[in-house]
Coordinates of C-alpha atoms in Angstrom, one line a residue:
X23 CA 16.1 10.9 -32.5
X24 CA 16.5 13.4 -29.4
X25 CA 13.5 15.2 -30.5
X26 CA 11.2 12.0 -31.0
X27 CA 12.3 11.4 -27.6
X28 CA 11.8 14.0 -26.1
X29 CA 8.8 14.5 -27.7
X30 CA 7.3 11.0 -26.4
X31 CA 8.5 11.5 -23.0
X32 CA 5.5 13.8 -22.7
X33 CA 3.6 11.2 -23.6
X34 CA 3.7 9.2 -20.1
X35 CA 4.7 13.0 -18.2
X36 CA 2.0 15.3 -18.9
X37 CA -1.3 12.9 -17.5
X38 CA 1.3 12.4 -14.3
X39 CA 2.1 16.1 -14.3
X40 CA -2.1 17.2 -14.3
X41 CA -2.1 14.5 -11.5
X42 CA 0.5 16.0 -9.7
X43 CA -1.1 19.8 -10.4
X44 CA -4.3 18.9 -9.5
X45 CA -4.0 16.6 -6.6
X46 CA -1.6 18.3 -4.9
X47 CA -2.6 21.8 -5.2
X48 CA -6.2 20.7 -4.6
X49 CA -5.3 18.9 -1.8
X50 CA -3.4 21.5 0.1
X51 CA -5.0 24.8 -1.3
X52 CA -8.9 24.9 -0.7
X53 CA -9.3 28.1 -3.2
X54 CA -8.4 26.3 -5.4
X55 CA -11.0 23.7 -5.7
X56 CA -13.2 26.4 -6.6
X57 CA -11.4 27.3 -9.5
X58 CA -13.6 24.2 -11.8
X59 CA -12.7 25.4 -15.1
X60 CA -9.0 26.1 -14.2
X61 CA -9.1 22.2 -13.2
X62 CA -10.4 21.4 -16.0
X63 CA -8.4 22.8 -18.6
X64 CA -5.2 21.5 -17.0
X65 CA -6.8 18.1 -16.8
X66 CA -7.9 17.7 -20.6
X67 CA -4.3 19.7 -21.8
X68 CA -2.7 16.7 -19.9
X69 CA -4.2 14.3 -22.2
X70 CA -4.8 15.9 -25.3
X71 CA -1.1 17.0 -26.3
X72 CA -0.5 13.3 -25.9
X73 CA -3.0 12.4 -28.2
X74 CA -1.5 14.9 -30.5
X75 CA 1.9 13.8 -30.2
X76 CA 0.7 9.9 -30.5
X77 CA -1.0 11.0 -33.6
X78 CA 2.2 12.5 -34.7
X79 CA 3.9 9.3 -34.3
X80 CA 1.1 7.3 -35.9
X81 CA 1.4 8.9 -38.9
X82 CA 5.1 8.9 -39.2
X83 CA 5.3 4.9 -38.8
X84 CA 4.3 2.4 -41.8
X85 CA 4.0 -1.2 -42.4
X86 CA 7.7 -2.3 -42.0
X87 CA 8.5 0.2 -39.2
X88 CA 10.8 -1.6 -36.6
X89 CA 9.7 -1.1 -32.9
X90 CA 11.5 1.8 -31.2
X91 CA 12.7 1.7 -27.4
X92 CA 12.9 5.1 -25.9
X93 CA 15.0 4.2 -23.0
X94 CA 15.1 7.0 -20.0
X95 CA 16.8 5.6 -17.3
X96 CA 17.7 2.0 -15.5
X97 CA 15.1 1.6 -12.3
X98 CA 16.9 -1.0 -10.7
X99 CA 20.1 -3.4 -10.9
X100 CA 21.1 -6.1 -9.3
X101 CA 24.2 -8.7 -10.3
X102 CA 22.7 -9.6 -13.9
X103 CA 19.2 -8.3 -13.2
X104 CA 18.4 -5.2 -14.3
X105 CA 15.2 -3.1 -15.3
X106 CA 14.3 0.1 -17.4
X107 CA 12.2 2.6 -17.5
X108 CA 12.1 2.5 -21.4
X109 CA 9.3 2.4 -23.5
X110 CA 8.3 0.8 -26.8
X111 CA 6.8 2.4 -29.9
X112 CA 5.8 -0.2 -32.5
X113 CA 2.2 -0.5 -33.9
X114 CA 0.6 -2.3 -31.4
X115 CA 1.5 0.1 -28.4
X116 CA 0.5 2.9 -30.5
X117 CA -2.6 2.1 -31.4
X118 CA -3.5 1.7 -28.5
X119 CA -2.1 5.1 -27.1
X120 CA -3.9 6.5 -29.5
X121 CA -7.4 4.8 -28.4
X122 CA -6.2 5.6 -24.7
X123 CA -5.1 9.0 -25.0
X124 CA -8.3 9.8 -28.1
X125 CA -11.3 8.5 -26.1
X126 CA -9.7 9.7 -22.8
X127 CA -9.6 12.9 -24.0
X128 CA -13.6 13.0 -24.8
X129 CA -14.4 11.7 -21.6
X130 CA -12.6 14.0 -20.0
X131 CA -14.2 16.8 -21.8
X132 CA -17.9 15.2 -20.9
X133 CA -16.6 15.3 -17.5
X134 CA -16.4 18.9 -16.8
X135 CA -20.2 19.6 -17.2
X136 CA -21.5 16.0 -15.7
X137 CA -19.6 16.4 -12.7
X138 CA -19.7 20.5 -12.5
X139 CA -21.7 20.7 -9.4
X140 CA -19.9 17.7 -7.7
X141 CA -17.2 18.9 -4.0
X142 CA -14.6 16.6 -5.5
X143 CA -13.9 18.0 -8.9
X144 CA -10.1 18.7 -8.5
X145 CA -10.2 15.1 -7.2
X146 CA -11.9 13.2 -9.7
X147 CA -10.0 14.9 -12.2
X148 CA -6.2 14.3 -10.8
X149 CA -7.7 10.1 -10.6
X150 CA -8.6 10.3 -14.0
X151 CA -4.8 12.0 -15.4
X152 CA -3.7 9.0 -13.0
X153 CA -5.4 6.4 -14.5
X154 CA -4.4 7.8 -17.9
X155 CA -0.9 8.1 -16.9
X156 CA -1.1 4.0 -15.7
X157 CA -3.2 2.7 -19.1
X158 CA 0.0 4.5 -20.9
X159 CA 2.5 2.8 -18.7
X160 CA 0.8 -1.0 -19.5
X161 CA 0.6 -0.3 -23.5
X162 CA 3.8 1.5 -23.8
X163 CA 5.9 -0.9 -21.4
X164 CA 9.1 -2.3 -23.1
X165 CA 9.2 -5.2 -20.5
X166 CA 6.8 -7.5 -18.5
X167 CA 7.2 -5.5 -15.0
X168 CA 6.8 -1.9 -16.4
X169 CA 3.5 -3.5 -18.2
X170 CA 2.8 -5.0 -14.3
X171 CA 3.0 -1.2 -13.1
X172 CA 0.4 -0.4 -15.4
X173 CA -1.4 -3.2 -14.7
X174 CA -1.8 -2.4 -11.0
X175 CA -1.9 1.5 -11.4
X176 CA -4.9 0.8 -13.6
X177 CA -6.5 -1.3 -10.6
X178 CA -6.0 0.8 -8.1
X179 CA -7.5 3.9 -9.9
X180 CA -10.2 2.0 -10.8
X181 CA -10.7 1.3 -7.1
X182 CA -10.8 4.9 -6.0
X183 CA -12.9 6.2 -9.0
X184 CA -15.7 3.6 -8.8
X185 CA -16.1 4.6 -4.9
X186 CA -15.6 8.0 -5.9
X187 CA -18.6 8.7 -4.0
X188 CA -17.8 6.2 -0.8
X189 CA -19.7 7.7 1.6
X190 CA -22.3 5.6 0.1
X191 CA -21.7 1.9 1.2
X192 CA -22.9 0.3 -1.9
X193 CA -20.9 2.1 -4.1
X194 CA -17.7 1.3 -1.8
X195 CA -18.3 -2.5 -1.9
X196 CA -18.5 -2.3 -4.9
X197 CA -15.2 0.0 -5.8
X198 CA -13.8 -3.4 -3.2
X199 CA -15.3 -6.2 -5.0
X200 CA -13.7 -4.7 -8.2
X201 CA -10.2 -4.6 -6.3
X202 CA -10.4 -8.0 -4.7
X203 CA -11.5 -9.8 -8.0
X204 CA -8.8 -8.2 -9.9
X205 CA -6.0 -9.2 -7.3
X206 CA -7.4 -13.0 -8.1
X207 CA -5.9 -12.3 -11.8
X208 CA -3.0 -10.3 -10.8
X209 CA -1.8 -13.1 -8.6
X210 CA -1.7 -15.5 -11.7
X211 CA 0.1 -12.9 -13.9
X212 CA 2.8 -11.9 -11.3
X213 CA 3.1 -16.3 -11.2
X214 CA 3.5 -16.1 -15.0
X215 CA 5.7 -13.3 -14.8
X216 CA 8.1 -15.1 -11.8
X217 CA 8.2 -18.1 -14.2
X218 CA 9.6 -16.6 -17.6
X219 CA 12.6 -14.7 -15.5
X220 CA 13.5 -18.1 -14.3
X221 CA 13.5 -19.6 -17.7
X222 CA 15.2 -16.7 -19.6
X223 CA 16.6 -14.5 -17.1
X224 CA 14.6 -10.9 -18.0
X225 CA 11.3 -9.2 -18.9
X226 CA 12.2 -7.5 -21.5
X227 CA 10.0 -8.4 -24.2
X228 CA 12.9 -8.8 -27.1
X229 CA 14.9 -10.9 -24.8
X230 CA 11.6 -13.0 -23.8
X231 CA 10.2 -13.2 -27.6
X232 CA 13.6 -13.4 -29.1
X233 CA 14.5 -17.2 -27.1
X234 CA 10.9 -18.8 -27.0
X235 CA 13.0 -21.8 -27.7
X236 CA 14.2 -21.7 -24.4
X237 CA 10.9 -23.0 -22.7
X238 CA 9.9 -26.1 -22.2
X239 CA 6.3 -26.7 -23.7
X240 CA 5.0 -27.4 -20.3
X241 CA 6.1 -23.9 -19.2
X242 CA 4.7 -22.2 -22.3
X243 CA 1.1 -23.8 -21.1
X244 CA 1.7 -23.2 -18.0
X245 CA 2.7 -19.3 -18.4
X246 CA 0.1 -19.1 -21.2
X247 CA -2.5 -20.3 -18.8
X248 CA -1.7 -18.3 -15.8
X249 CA -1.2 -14.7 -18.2
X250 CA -4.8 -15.6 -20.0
X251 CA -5.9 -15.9 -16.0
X252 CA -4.5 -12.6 -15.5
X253 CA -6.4 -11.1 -18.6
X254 CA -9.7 -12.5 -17.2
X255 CA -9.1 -10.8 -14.3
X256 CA -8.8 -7.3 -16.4
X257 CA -10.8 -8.1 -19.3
X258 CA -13.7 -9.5 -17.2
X259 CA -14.5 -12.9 -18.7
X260 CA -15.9 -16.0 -16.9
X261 CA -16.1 -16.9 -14.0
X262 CA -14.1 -13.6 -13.0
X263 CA -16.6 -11.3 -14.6
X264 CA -18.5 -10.2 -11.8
X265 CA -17.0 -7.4 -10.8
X266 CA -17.7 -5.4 -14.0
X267 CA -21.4 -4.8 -13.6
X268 CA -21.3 -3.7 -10.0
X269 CA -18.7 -0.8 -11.5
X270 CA -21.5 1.1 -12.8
X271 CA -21.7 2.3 -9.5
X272 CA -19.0 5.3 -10.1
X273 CA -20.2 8.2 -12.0
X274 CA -20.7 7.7 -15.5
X275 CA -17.3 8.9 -17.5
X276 CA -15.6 6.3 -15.0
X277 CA -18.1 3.9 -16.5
X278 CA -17.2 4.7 -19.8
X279 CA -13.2 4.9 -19.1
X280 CA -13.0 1.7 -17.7
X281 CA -15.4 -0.1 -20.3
X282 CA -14.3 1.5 -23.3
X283 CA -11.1 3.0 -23.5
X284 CA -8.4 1.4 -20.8
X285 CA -9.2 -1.0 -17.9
X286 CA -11.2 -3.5 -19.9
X287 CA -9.3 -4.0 -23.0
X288 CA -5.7 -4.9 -20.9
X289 CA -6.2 -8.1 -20.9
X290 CA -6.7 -8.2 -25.1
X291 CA -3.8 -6.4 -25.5
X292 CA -1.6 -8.5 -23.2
X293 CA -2.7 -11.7 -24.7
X294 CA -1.5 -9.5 -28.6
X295 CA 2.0 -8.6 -27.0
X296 CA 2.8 -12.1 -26.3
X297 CA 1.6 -13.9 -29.2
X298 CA 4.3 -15.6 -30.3
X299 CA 4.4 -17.2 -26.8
X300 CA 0.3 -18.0 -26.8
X301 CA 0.6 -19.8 -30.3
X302 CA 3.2 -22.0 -29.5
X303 CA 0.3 -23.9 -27.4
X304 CA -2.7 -24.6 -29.2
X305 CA -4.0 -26.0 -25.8
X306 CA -4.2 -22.7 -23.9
X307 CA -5.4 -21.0 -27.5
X308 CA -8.6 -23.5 -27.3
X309 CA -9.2 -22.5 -23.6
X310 CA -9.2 -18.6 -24.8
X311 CA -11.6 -19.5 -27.3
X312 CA -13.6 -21.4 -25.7
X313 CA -13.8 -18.9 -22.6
X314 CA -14.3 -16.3 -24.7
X315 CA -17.1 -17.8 -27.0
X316 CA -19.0 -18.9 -23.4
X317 CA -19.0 -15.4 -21.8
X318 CA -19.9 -13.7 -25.2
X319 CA -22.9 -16.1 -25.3
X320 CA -23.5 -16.0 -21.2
X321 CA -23.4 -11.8 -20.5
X322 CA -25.2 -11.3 -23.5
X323 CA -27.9 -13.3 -22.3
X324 CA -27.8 -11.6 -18.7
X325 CA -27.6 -8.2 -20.6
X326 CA -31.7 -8.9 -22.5
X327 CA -33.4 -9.2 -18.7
X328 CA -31.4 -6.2 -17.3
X329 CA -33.6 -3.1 -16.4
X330 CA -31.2 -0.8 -15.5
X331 CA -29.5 1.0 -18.9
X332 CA -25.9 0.9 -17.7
X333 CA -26.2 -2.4 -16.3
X334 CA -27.2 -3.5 -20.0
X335 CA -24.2 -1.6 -21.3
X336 CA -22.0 -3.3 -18.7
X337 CA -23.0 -7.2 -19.9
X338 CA -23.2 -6.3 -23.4
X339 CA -19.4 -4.6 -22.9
X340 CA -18.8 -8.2 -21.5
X341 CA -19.9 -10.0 -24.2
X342 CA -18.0 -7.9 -27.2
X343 CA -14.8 -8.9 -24.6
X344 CA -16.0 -12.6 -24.8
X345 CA -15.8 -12.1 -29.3
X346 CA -12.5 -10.6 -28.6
X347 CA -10.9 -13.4 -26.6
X348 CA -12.5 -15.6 -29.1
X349 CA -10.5 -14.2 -32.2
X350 CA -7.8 -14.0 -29.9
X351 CA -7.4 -17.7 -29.5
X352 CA -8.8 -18.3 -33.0
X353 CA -5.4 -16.6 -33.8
X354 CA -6.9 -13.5 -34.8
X355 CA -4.8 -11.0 -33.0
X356 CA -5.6 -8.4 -35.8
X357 CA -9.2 -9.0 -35.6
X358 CA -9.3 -8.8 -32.0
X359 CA -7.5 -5.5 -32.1
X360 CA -9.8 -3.9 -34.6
X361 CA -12.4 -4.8 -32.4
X362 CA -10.9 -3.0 -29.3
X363 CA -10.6 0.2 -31.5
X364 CA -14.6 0.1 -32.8
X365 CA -16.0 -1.1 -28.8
X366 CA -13.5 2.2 -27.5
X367 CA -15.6 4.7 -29.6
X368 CA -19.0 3.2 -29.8
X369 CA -19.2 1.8 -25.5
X370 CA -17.6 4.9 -24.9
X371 CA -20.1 6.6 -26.6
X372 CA -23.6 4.8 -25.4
X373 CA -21.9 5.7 -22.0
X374 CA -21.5 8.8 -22.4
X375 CA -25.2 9.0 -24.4
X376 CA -26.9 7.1 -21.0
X377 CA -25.1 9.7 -18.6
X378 CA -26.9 12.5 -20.6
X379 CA -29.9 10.5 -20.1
X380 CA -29.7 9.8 -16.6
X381 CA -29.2 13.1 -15.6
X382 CA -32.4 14.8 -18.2
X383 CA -34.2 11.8 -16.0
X384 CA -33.5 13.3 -12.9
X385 CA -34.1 16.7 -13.7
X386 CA -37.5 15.0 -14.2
X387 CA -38.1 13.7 -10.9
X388 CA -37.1 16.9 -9.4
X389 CA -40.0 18.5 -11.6
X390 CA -42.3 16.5 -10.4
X391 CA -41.3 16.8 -6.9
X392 CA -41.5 21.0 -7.4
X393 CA -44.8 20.5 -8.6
X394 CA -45.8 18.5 -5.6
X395 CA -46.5 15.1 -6.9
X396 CA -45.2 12.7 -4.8
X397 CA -43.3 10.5 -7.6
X398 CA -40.5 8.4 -7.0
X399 CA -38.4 6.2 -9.7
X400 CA -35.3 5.2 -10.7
X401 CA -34.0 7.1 -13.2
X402 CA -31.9 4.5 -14.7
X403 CA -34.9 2.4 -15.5
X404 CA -35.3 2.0 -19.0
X405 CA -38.9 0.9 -18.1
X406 CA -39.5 5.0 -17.5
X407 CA -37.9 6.1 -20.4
X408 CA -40.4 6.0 -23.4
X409 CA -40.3 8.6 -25.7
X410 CA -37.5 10.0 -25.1
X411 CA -36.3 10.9 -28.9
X412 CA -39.3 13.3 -28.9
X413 CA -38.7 15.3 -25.6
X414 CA -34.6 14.5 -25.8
X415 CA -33.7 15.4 -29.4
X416 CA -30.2 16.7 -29.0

């Protein structure tokens, strides 16, 4: 047992440990931001052992296997109330450590050549161990405000990695609009949250699951409502969606982190941890669904007149959230889970795919500008890009 916890401790340390290496050192040694594939190599070793060692415990766990709780320490006490830093292992949380730790790892990887030439390498690298370390916080959280942490870590990188390149104003509003529509949601889940420690006294989720008896039915809509709130916030879903497209404005692995493999998919896996509280009211289930259903059929509409390839790939990201929330309040938790794991790999991979074509179409312009032709276009117009199999293929 000491060596399984030990062992998952790294887990939630080593992203937090590349952060610390790489944002400190960065910060206050300027050699050292030279050093890219030093940088590099610490950042990607901060997340791959974790996926190793989640793979590890994936394997190791079956069917029937109880939730573990590797407590580390108590945060904070006060007369009955008290909170720990302890983390839960059961097959939900693991899955998704494994989706957040697998694809994190690739984009990571894609990262150290499509941002090679860019000043803030060491930077953009400690925000991404960050945001990993956050993601890893919300899925493994053994209680409400721990998952809250997450929840707001997640925001706030996501805040300073799509205005990664701020000096441009557009891409700053929109790293802002991201962060104000998200506090909307936040707001309603910290409401939620305030409402089930007045009813049972914690946030643990075994003390919370374990006396669902003890709420009224008005506070299970009530807490359903305002957590599903929360989750639209997150998991971008009408009429909180906005923000989502205009996130295409960071570089293109932040695109594919946030859409594939973390920010997007909190507010699925939220709605899955608290199940048993969401099917007690078939009210607030119907509003998921019916939420859901509308903003898979509304963004995918928006997605067919988009120009702009990652703006399709941001509705269309949209829309596979709207099925989600739809089998969610259908009461298909697996389903929606399943779901999570395929959009991770295959967003996260047209991403990563439109990134590589991006840049191939701005090596073009600057051809044509060598050459002396006085041609000017957007290369993330898929109106420009015919033909690309035969001059792309690899």
């Amino acid at each position: 047992m000491e060596s399984a916890s030990a062992l998952f401790t790294l887990i939630i340390a080593l992203p937090l440990l590349g952060f610390l290496i790489n944002g400190i050192t960065g910060l206050f040694v300027e050699n050292y931001r030279t050093k890219k594939q030093l940088i590099g190599i610490i950042a990607n070793t901060a997340v791959f052992i974790p996926f190793v060692i989640a793979v590890y415990f994936f394997l190791n766990m079956n069917s029937g296997s109880e939730a573990v709780v590797y407590k580390l320490f108590t945060w904070m006490e006060a007369g009955s109330f008290s909170v720990d830093i302890a983390y839960r292992v059961d097959q939900l949380s693991i899955l998704m450590t494994l989706v957040v730790t697998g694809v994190g790892f690739l984009i990571h990887l894609y990262s150290m050549g499509y941002m090679a030439d860019d000043e803030g390498y060491w930077k953009f690298f400690a925000y991404l161990n960050l945001f990993i370390f956050a993601m890893l916080n919300l899925v493994l959280g053994n209680n409400l405000l721990l998952l809250f942490l997450g929840w707001e870590g997640v925001g706030v990188c996501s805040y300073l990695l799509i205005g990664f390149w701020y000096t441009d104003m557009a891409k700053s509003d929109a790293a802002k609009k991201a962060f104000i529509y998200n506090r909307i949601g936040d707001f309603a889940f910290l409401i939620a949250m305030f409402m089930v420690f007045q009813t049972v006294g914690s946030l643990s989720f075994d003390v919370i699951l374990g006396n669902l008896d003890a709420f009224s039915s008005e506070y299970i809509f009530g807490i359903g409502l305002l957590m599903f709130i929360g989750a639209t916030g997150k998991s971008a879903q009408i009429p909180l969606f906005v923000w989502l497209p205009d996130a295409m404005a960071g570089p293109t692995p932040v695109s594919a982190l946030i859409h594939a493999a973390t920010m997007v998919t909190s507010g699925i896996y939220l709605i899955s941890r608290m199940s048993p509280m969401f099917v007690m009211s078939p009210e607030v289930m119907l509003i998921v669904a019916v939420i859901g259903a509308l903003t898979a059929i509304v963004a995918a509409t928006i997605a067919i007149t988009q120009n702009d390839i990652k703006s399709v790939l941001a509705y269309s990201t949209v829309s596979q959230l709207g099925y989600m929330f739809l089998a969610l309040g259908a009461g298909g938790f697996t389903a929606a889970m399943f779901h999570v794991v395929t959009l991770a790999f295959f967003k996260a991979c047209l991403f990563l795919g439109s990134g590589s074509v991006i840049h191939a179409m701005h090596h073009v312009e600057h051809e044509l500008e060598h050459d002396g032709k006085d041609v000017h276009f957007d290369p993330q117009d898929m109106r420009n890009m015919g033909g690309l199999r035969k001059y792309m293929p690899s």
